[in-house]
Every structure is written in structure tokens, then in C-alpha cells.
mmCIF file of C-alpha atoms in Angstrom:
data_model
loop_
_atom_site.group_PDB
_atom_site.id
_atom_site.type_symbol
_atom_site.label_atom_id
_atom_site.label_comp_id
_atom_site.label_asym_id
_atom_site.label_seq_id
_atom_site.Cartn_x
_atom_site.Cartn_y
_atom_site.Cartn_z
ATOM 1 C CA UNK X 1406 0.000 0.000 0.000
ATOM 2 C CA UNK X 1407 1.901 3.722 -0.745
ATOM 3 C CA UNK X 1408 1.493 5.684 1.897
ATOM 4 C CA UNK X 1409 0.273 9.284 1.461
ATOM 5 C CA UNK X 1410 3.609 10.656 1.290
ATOM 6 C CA UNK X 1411 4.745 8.630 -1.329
ATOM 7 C CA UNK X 1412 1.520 9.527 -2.971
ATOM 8 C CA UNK X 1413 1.907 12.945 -3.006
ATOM 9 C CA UNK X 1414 5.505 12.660 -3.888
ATOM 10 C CA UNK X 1415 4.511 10.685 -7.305
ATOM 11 C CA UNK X 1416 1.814 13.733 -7.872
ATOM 12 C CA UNK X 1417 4.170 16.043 -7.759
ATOM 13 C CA UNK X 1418 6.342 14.707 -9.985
ATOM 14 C CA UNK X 1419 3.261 13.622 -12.364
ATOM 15 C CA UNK X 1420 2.466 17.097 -12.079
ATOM 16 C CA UNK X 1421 6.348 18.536 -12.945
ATOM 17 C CA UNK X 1422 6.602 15.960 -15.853
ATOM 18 C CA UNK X 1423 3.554 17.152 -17.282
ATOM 19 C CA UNK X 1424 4.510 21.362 -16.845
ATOM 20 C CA UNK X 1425 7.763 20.199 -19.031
ATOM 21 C CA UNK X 1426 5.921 18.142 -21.427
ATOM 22 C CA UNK X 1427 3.795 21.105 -21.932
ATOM 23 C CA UNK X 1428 6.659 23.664 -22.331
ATOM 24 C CA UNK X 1429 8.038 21.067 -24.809
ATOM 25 C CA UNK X 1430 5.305 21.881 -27.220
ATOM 26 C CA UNK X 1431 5.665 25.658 -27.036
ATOM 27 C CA UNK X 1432 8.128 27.273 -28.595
ATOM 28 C CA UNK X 1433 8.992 31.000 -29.535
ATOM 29 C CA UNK X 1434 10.513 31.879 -33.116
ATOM 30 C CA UNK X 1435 11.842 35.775 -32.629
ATOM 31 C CA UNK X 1436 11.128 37.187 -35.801
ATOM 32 C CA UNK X 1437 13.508 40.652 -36.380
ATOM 33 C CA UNK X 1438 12.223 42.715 -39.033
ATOM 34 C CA UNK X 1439 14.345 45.268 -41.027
ATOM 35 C CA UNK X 1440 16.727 46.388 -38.741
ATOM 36 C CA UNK X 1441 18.353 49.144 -41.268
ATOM 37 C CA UNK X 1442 17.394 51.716 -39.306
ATOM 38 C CA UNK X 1443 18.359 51.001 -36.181
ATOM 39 C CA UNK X 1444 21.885 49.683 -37.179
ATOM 40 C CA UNK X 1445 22.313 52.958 -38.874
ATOM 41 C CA UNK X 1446 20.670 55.374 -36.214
ATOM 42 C CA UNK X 1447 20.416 53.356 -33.105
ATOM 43 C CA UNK X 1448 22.703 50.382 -32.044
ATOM 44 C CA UNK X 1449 21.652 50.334 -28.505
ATOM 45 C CA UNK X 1450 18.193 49.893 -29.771
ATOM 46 C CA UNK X 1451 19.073 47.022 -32.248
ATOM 47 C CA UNK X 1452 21.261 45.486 -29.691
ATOM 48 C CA UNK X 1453 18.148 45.454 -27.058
ATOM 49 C CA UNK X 1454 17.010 42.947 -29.271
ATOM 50 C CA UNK X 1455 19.483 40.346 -28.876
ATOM 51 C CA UNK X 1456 19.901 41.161 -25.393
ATOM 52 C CA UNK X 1457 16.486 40.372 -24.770
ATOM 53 C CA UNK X 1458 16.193 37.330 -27.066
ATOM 54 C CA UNK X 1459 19.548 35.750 -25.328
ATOM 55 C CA UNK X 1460 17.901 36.459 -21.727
ATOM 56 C CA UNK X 1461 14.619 34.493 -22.362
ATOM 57 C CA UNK X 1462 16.092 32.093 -24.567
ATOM 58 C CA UNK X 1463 14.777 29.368 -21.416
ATOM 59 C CA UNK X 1464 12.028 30.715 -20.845
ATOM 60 C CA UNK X 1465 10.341 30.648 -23.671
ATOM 61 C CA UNK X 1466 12.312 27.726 -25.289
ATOM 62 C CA UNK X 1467 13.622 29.494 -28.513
ATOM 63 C CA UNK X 1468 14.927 27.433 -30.654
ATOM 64 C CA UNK X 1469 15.923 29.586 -33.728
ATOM 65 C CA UNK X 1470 15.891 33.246 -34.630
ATOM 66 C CA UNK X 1471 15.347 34.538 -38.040
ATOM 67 C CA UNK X 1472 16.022 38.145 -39.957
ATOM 68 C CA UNK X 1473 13.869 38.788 -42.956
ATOM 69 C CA UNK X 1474 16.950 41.024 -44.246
ATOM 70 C CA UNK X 1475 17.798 44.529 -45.084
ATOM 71 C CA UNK X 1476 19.935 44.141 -41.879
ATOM 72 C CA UNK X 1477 21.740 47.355 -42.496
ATOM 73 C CA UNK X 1478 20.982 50.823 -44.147
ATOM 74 C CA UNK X 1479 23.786 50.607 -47.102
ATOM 75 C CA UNK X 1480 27.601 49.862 -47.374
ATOM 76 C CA UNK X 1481 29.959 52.560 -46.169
ATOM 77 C CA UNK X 1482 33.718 52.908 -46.915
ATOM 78 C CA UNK X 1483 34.523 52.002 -43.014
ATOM 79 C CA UNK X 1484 32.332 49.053 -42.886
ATOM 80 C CA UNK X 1485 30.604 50.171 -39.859
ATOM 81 C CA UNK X 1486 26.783 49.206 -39.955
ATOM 82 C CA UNK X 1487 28.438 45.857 -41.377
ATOM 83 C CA UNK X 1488 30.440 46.061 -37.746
ATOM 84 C CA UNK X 1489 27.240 46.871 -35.607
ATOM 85 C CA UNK X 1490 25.187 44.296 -37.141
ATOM 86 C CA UNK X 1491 28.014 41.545 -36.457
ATOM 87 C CA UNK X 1492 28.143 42.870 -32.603
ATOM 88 C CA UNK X 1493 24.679 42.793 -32.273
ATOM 89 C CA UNK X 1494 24.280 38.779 -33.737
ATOM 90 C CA UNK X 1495 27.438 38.120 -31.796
ATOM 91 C CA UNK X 1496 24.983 38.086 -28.328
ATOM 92 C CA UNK X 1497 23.533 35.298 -30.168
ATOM 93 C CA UNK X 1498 26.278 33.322 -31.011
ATOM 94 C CA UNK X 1499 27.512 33.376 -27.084
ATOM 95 C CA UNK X 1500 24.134 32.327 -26.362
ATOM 96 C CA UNK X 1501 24.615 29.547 -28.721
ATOM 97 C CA UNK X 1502 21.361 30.434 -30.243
ATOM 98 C CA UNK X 1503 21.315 29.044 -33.906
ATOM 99 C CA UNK X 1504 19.651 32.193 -36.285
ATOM 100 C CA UNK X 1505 18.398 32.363 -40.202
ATOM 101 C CA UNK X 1506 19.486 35.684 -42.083
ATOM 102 C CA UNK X 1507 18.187 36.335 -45.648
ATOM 103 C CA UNK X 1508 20.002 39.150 -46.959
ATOM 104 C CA UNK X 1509 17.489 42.207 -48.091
ATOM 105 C CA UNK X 1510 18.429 44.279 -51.347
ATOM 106 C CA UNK X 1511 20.405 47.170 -48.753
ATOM 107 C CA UNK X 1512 22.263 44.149 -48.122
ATOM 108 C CA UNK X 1513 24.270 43.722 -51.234
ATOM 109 C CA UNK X 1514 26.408 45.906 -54.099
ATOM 110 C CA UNK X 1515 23.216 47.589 -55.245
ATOM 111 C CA UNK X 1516 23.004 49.836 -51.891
ATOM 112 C CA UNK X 1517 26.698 51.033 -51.405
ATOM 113 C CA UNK X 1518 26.508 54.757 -51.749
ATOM 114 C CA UNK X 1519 28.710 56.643 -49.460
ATOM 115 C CA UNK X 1520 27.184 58.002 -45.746
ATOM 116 C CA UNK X 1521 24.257 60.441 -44.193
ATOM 117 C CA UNK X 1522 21.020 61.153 -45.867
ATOM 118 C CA UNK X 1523 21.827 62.738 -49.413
ATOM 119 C CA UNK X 1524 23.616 59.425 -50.769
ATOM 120 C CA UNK X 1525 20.799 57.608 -49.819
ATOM 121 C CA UNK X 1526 18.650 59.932 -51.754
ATOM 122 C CA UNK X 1527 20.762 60.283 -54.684
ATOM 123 C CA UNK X 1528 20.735 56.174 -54.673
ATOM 124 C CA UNK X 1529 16.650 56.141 -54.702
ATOM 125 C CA UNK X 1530 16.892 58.248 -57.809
ATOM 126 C CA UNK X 1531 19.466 55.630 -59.623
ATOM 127 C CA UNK X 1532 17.134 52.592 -58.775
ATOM 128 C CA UNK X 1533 14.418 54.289 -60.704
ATOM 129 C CA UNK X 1534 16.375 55.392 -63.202
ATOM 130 C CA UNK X 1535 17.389 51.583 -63.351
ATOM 131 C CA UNK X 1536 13.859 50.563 -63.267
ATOM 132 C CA UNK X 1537 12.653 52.654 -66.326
ATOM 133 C CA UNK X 1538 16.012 51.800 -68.262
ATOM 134 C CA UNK X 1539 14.827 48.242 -67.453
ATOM 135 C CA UNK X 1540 11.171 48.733 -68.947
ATOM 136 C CA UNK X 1541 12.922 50.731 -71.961
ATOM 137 C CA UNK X 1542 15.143 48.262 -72.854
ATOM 138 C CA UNK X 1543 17.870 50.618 -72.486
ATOM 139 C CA UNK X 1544 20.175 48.069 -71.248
ATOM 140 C CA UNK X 1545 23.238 48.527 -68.865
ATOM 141 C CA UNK X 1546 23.615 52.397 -68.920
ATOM 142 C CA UNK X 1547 22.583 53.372 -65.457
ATOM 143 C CA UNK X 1548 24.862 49.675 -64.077
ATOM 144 C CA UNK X 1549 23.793 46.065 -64.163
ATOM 145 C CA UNK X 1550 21.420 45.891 -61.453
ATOM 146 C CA UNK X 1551 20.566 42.199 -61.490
ATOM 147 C CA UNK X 1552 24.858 41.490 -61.196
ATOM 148 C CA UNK X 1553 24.742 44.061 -58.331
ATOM 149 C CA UNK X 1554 21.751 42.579 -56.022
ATOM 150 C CA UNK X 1555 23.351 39.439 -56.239
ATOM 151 C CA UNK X 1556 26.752 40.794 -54.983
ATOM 152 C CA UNK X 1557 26.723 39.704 -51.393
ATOM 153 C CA UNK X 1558 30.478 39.569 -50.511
ATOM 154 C CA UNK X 1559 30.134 41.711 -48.033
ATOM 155 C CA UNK X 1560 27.112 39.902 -45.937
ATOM 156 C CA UNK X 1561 29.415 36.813 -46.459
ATOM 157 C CA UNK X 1562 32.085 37.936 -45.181
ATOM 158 C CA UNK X 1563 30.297 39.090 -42.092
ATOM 159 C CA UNK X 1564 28.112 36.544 -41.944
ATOM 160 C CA UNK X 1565 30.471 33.490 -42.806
ATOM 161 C CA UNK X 1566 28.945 29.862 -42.859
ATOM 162 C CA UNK X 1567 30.510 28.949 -39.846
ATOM 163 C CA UNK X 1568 28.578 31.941 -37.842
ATOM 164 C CA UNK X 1569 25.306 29.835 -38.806
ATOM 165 C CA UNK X 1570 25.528 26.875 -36.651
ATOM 166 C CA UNK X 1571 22.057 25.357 -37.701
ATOM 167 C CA UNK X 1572 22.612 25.453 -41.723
ATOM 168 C CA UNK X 1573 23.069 22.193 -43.477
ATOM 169 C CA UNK X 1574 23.218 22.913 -47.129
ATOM 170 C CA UNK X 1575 23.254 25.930 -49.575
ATOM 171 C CA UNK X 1576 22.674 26.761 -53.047
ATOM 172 C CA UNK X 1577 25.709 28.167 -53.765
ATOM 173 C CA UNK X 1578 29.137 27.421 -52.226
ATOM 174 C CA UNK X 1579 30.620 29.958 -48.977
ATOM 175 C CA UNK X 1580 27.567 31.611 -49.479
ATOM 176 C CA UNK X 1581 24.364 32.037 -47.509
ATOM 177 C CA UNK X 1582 21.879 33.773 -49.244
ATOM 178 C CA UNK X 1583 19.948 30.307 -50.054
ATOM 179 C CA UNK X 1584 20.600 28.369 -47.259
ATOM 180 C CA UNK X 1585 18.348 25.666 -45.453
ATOM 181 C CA UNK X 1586 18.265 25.194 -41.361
ATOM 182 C CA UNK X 1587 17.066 22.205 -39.205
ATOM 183 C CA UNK X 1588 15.947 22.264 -35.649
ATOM 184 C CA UNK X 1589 13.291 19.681 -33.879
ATOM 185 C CA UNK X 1590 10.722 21.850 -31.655
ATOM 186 C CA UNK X 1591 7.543 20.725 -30.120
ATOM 187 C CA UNK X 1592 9.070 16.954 -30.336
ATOM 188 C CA UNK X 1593 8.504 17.779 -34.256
ATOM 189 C CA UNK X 1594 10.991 18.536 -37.136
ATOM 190 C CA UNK X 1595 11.337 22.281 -38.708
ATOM 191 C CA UNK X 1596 13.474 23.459 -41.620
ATOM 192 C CA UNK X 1597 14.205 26.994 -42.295
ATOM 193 C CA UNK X 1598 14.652 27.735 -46.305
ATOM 194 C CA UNK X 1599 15.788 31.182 -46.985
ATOM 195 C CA UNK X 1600 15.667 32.630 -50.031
ATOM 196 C CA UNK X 1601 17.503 35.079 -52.207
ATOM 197 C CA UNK X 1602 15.641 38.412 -53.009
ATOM 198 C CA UNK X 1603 13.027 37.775 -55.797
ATOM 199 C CA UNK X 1604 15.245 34.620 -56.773
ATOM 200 C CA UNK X 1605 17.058 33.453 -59.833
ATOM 201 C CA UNK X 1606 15.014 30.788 -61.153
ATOM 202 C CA UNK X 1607 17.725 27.891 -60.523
ATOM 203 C CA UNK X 1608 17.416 29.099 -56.488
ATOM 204 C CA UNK X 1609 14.167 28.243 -56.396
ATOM 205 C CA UNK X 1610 14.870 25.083 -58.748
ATOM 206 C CA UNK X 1611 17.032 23.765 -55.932
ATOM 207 C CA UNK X 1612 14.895 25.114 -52.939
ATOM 208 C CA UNK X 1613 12.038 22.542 -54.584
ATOM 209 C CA UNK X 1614 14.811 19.812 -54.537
ATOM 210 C CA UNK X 1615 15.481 20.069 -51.184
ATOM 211 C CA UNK X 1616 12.263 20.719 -49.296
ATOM 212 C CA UNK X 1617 10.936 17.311 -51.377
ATOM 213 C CA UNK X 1618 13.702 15.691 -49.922
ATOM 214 C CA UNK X 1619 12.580 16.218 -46.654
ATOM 215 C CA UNK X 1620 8.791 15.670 -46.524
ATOM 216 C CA UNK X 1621 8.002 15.209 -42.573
ATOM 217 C CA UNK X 1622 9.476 18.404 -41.904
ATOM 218 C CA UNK X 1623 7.420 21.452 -41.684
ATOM 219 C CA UNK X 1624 8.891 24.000 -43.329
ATOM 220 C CA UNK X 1625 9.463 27.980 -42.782
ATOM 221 C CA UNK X 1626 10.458 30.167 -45.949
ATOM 222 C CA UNK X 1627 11.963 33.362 -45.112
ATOM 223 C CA UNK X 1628 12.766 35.867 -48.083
ATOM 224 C CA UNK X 1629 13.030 39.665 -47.933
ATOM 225 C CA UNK X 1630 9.758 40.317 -50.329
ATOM 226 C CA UNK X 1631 6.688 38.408 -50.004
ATOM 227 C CA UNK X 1632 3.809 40.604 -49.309
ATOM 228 C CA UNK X 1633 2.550 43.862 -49.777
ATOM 229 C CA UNK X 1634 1.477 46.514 -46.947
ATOM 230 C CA UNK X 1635 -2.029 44.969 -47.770
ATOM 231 C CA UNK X 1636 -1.359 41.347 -47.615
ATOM 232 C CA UNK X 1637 -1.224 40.624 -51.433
ATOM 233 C CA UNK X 1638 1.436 38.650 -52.645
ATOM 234 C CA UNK X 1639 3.711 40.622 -55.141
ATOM 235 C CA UNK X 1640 3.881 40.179 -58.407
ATOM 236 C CA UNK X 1641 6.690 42.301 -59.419
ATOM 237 C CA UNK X 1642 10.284 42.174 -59.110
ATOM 238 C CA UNK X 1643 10.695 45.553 -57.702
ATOM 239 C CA UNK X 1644 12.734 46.072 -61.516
ATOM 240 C CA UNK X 1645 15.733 44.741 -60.383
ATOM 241 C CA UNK X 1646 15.223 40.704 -59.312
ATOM 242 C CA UNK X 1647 14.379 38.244 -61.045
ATOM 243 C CA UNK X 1648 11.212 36.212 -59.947
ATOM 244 C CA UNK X 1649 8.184 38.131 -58.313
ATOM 245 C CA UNK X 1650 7.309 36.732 -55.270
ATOM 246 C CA UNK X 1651 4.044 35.058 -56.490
ATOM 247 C CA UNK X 1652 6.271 33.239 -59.399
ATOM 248 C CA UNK X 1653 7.892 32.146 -56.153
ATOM 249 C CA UNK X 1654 4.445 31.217 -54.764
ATOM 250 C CA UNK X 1655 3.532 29.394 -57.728
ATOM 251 C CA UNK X 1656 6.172 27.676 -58.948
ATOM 252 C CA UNK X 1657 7.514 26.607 -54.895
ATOM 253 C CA UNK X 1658 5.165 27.740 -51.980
ATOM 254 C CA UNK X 1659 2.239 26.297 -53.045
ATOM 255 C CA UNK X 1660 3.402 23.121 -54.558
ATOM 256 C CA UNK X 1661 4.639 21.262 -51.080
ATOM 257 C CA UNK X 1662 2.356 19.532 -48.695
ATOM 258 C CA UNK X 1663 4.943 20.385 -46.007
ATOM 259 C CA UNK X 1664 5.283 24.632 -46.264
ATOM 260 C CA UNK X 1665 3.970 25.973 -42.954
ATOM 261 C CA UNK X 1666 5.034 29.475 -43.046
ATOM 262 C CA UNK X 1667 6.490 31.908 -45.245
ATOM 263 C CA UNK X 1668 8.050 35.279 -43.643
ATOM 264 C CA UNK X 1669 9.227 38.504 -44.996
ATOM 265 C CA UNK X 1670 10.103 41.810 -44.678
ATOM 266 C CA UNK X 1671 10.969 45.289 -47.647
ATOM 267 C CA UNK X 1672 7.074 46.783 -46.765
ATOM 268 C CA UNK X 1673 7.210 49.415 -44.294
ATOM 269 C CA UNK X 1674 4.011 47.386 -42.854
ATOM 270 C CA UNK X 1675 2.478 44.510 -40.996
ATOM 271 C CA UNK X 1676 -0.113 42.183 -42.632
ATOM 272 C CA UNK X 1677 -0.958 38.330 -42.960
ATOM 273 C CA UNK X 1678 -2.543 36.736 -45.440
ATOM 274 C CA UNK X 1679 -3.776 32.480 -45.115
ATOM 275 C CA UNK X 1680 -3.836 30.373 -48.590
ATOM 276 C CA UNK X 1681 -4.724 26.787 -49.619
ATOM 277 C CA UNK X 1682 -1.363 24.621 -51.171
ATOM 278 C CA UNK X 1683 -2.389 22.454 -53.676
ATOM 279 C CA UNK X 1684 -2.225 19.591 -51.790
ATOM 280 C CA UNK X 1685 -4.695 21.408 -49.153
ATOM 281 C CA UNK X 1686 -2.417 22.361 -46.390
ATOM 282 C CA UNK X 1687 -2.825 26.220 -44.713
ATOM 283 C CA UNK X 1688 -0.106 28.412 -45.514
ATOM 284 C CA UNK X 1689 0.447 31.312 -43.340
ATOM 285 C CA UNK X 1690 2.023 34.369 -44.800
ATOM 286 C CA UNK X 1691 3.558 37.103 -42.591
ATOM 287 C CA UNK X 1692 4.974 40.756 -43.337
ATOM 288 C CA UNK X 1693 6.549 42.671 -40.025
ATOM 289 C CA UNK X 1694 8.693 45.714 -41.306
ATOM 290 C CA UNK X 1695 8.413 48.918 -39.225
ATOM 291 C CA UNK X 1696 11.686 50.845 -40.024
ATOM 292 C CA UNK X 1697 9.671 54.221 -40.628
ATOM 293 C CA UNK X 1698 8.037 53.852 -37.522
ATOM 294 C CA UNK X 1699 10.590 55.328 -34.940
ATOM 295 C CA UNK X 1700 13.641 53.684 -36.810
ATOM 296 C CA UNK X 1701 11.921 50.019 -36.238
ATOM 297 C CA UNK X 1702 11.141 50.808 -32.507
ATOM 298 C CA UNK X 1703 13.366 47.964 -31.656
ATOM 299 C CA UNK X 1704 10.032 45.176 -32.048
ATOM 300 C CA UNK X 1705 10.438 41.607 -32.172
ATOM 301 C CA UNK X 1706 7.732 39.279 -34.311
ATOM 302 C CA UNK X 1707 6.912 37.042 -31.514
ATOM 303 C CA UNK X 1708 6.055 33.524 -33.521
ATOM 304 C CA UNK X 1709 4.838 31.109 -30.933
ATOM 305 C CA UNK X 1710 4.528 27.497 -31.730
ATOM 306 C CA UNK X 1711 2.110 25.234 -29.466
ATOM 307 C CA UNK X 1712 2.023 21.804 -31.398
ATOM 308 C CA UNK X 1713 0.057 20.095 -28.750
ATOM 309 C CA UNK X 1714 -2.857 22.809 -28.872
ATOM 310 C CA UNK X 1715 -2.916 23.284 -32.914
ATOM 311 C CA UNK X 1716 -1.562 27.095 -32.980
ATOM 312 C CA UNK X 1717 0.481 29.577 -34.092
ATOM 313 C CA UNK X 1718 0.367 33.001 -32.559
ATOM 314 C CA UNK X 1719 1.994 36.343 -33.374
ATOM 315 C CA UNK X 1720 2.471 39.572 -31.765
ATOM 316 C CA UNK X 1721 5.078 42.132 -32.079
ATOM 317 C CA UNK X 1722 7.045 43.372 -28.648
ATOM 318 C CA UNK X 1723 10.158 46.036 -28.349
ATOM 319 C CA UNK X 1724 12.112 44.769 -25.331
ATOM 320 C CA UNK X 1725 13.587 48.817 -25.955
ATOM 321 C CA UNK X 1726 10.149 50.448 -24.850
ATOM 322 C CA UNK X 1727 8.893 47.270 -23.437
ATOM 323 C CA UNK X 1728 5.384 47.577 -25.799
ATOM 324 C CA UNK X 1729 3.740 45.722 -27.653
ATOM 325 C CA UNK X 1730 1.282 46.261 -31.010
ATOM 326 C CA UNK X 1731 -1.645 46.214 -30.621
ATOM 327 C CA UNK X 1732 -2.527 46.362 -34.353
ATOM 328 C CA UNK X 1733 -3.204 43.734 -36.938
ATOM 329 C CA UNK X 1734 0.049 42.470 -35.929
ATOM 330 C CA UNK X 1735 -1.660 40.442 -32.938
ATOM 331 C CA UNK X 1736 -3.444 37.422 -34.314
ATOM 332 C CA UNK X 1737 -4.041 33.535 -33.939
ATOM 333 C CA UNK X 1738 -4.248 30.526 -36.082
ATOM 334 C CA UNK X 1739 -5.804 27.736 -34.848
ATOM 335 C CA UNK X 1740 -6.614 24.158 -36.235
ATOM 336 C CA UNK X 1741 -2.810 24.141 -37.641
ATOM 337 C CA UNK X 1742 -2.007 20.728 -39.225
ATOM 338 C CA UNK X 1743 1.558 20.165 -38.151
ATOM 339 C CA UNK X 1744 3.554 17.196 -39.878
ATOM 340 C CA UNK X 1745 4.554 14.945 -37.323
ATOM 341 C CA UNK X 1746 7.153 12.330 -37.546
ATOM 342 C CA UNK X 1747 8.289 9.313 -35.496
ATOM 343 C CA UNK X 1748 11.361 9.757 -36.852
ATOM 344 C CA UNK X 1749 14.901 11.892 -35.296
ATOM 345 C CA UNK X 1750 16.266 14.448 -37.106
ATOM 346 C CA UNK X 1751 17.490 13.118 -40.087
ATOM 347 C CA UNK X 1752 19.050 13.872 -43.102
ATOM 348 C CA UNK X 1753 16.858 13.613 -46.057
ATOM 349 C CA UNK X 1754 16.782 11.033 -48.454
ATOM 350 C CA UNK X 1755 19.994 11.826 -50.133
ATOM 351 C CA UNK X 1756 23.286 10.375 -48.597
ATOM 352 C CA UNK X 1757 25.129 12.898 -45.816
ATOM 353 C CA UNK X 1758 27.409 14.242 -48.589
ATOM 354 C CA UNK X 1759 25.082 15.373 -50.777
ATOM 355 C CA UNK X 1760 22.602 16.731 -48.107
ATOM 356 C CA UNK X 1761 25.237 18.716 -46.214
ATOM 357 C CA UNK X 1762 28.111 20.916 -47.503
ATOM 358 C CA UNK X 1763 28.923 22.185 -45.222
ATOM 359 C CA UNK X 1764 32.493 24.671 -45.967
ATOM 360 C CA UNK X 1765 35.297 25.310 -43.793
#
């Protein structure tokens, strides 16, 4: 017979056993939006950020944080947004947190003009001028903007492979501006496919290759241009990419049982939009971008996963001004149809060698 002690004791641990099983299916994905802005104009607000993600990384079991790009304002001779940005992700990588960065188009060769306000002014004007040399078929005149978004030396070098400790494979070699991530959450398996700014078609060629590969993994896309400030999904190339993002959404969003999510960033906005994959699975759509609004304000997309209860909720909080939104930016899905698997992380059903690539 157990006495009442003993009966209590086994309670109590039913009881703590069944708190962690229940924090074991809720998870928190940090979600920074463009944090141009802020690098430029504020570090101590951009560096809030990290702070705050690295000192609640516990408590509300983070297991990844992504940036939907346009991580700094433009390249400078002395490299020093590049420097500030690498500072601020460096709180991360003591915390040993794994994070996703898909590099936005201020990110790259394209946005390089010199320092302070008037550059950045005299670089809006070249864009356009790009854009209607682009319609006019006038060629290379104004420079080759499709060679220049794609120049991301500088975002590599920063951001080498070996910064990103959760990445198993890439498009291209040394470089991570298509890049998949793995991490198990909620006792299921994620993946994390970022993509290039409105991609080359052979990036998005590849990014169908590998999320068929890995089927009972439910899978987050993160690219810097997705949806508009009113929850459509784009369909131009802002004149200087190469797929819109709905050629993205047709020819590789919609198409895989196994998409989940698809995050973004570029729209000075916050909207969500829900569609219906081919194959009949949800797929939520989120924009967070608020670098007009007080240089970003220092918010945070709050993404939490509960895989026991079905949902996926969002809000956006500033650890800076310790607020939160309470705008369209606040929602709920419910009913979410997560892929589960019996199976350990695993690596696809190609051989290790040609799943990871990892380089040295």
C-alpha cells in the first residue's frame, strides 16, 4: 500500500513531468524585421534585441531566430553598420542560439553609396532610373542591377557559414543567401529555407529539390519580399530581381504539402494573409517591417509554436520600450495541421554528402 507521502511525492512529480511536457510543445521563433534603421541610427536599440532574445532564450524555449533582411541601411567605406550588425548577432552566437538571415536588397552591391542622408537619396533616384532603363530596354547604362543585387560579398564575409551553426546545405558554395536550417521543436521537425531576393530561377529550382527531400518536416520560408502593406502577394520584381514573389508562390510555396510558413520583410508594414497549397495544407504568410516607424522601434515578431494545442500566434514586442502592437500584428491561427514524424532528425533522403556541404 503507498502511503500518502509517497503519494503525493509521485503527484508532484506527475504534475512537474507534465509542466515540461507542456513547455516542450511551445516554442517561440523571434522574428527581427528590417533592422536598417536602427543599425544605422540606433545600435543600442538594435542590440536590445538580442539582449532580450539571449535572456529568455529558457524561458520561452527558442529554438531559432530569423532576420527577414535589409539588416543594415547601405555599405559605407569604413564598414561600420556591417560592424554593428556583427556585434549585435554576436549576443547570439555566445548564447549559442542558432539564427536564419536572408540578406534584403540594402544588403548587397546595389546599396553602397557613401554616408548620411543625401547618398541615400541620390541612390533612390538611380534605382528608378534603373527601373525605367529596365522597362525601356535601355540596357546597362545606369549599371547592371541584377549582377549588383546578387553581390553579397560583403554579408558573407560578415556573416560566414561557420557563424550559422544550424545550416546544413546551400545553393551556392561559402555563401548564404539560399541556405536551409534544421531544428526539432515541439518533439517535431522544422526546416528553415531562406531565399535570395526575388530569386534566380535555378534558387528556387534547388529550394524545390530540397524541401521534397525532406517531406516530414514542416517547413518555414523566409525571403526579404513576399507581401505587400495589404497582404497581397507581389507580383513584381521591384525592376531589379528576377522572380516576383508570387512566381515564387507558384512555382515553390504552393506546390509542397509540407510549407507551414512563409516570412518577410521590404514593406514598411504589418499584414498576414492564409492560402490553400495544392495539396490542401494552410499556408500562413507574414509581413513585419516597421523601419519608418521610430527607426523600427526595436520590435520583435513574436512567432509562438504550441504543437500540442494546434496554434500559431503572433504579436510584435520592443524589449527597448517594453510595448507591444496592438494592431493587426496580434493574431491567432488555430486548427494548424503540423507534420509529425516518429522519426529523429534526419538527413533527407539523399546520402550525408550530398545533403550537407557544409564549408570550412
Amino acid at each position: 500500500m503507498i502511503s500518502l507521502k509517497a503519494g503525493l511525492f509521485l503527484v508532484i512529480i506527475s504534475l512537474v513531468f507534465s509542466i515540461q511536457f507542456s513547455h516542450a510543445q511551445k516554442f517561440v521563433i523571434p522574428i527581427l524585421p528590417d533592422t536598417q534603421n536602427e543599425v544605422w541610427h540606433n545600435p543600442e536599440m538594435y542590440n536590445s534585441q538580442m539582449k532580450w532574445i539571449a535572456d529568455n532564450k529558457t524561458i520561452l524555449n527558442i529554438p531559432i531566430v530569423i532576420h527577414v533582411g535589409d539588416i543594415i541601411k547601405w555599405e559605407t567605406p569604413d564598414k561600420s553598420m556591417w560592424k554593428t550588425a556583427s556585434n549585435g548577432f554576436k549576443i547570439l552566437d555566445k548564447a549559442k542560439i542558432p539564427y536564419v538571415i536572408t540578406p534584403g536588397n540594402h544588403d548587397c552591391a546595389l546599396v553602397k553609396v557613401g554616408q548620411g542622408p543625401l547618398p541615400g537619396v541620390l541612390l533612390t533616384f538611380r534605382r528608378i532610373a534603373m527601373y525605367i532603363a529596365e522597362i525601356l530596354g535601355l540596357g546597362k547604362g545606369l549599371g547592371d542591377a541584377h549582377c549588383e543585387i546578387r553581390d553579397t560579398r560583403q554579408f558573407n564575409e560578415v556573416f560566414p557559414v561557420k557563424r550559422f551553426i544550424a545550416q546544413r546545405g546551400r545553393y551556392e558554395n561559402g555563401k548564404s543567401d539560399n541556405a536551409w536550417y534544421i531544428f526539432k521543436a515541439g518533439d517535431l521537425n522544422w526546416m528553415v529555407l531562406a531565399l535570395e531576393f526575388c530569386p534566380r530561377q535555378g534558387a528556387v529550382d534547388w529550394a524545390n529539390k530540397v524541401i521534397s527531400d525532406y517531406p516530414d518536416y514542416n517547413v518555414i520560408i523566409v525571403t526579404h519580399y513576399h507581401l505587400t502593406s495589404k497582404g497581397l502577394i507581389s507580383e513584381n520584381n521591384a525592376g531589379y530581381g528576377d522572380l516576383s514573389p508570387k512566381a515564387v508562390y507558384d512555382q515553390l510555396v504552393r506546390i509542397h504539402p509540407n510549407v507551414r510558413l512563409v516570412v518577410s520583410g521590404h514593406v514598411d508594414s504589418s499584414s498576414w494573409r492564409d492560402d490553400i497549397g495544392i495539396k490542401g495544407n494552410h499556408i500562413y504568410q507574414l509581413l513585419q517591417d516597421y523601419q519608418e516607424d521610430n527607426l523600427g522601434g526595436g520590435f520583435i515578431r513574436l512567432l509562438e509554436i504550441d504543437t500540442k494545442s494546434g496554434t500559431i500566434s503572433a504579436r510584435m514586442y520592443s524589449p527597448y520600450s517594453n510595448q507591444t502592437k496592438k494592431d493587426l500584428s496580434y493574431f491567432t491561427f488555430s486548427k494548424v495541421d503540423f507534420i509529425k514524424s516518429d522519426l529523429a532528425i534526419h538527413q533527407g533522403n539523399g546520402t550525408l554528402s550530398e545533403n550537407i556541404n557544409l564549408d570550412k
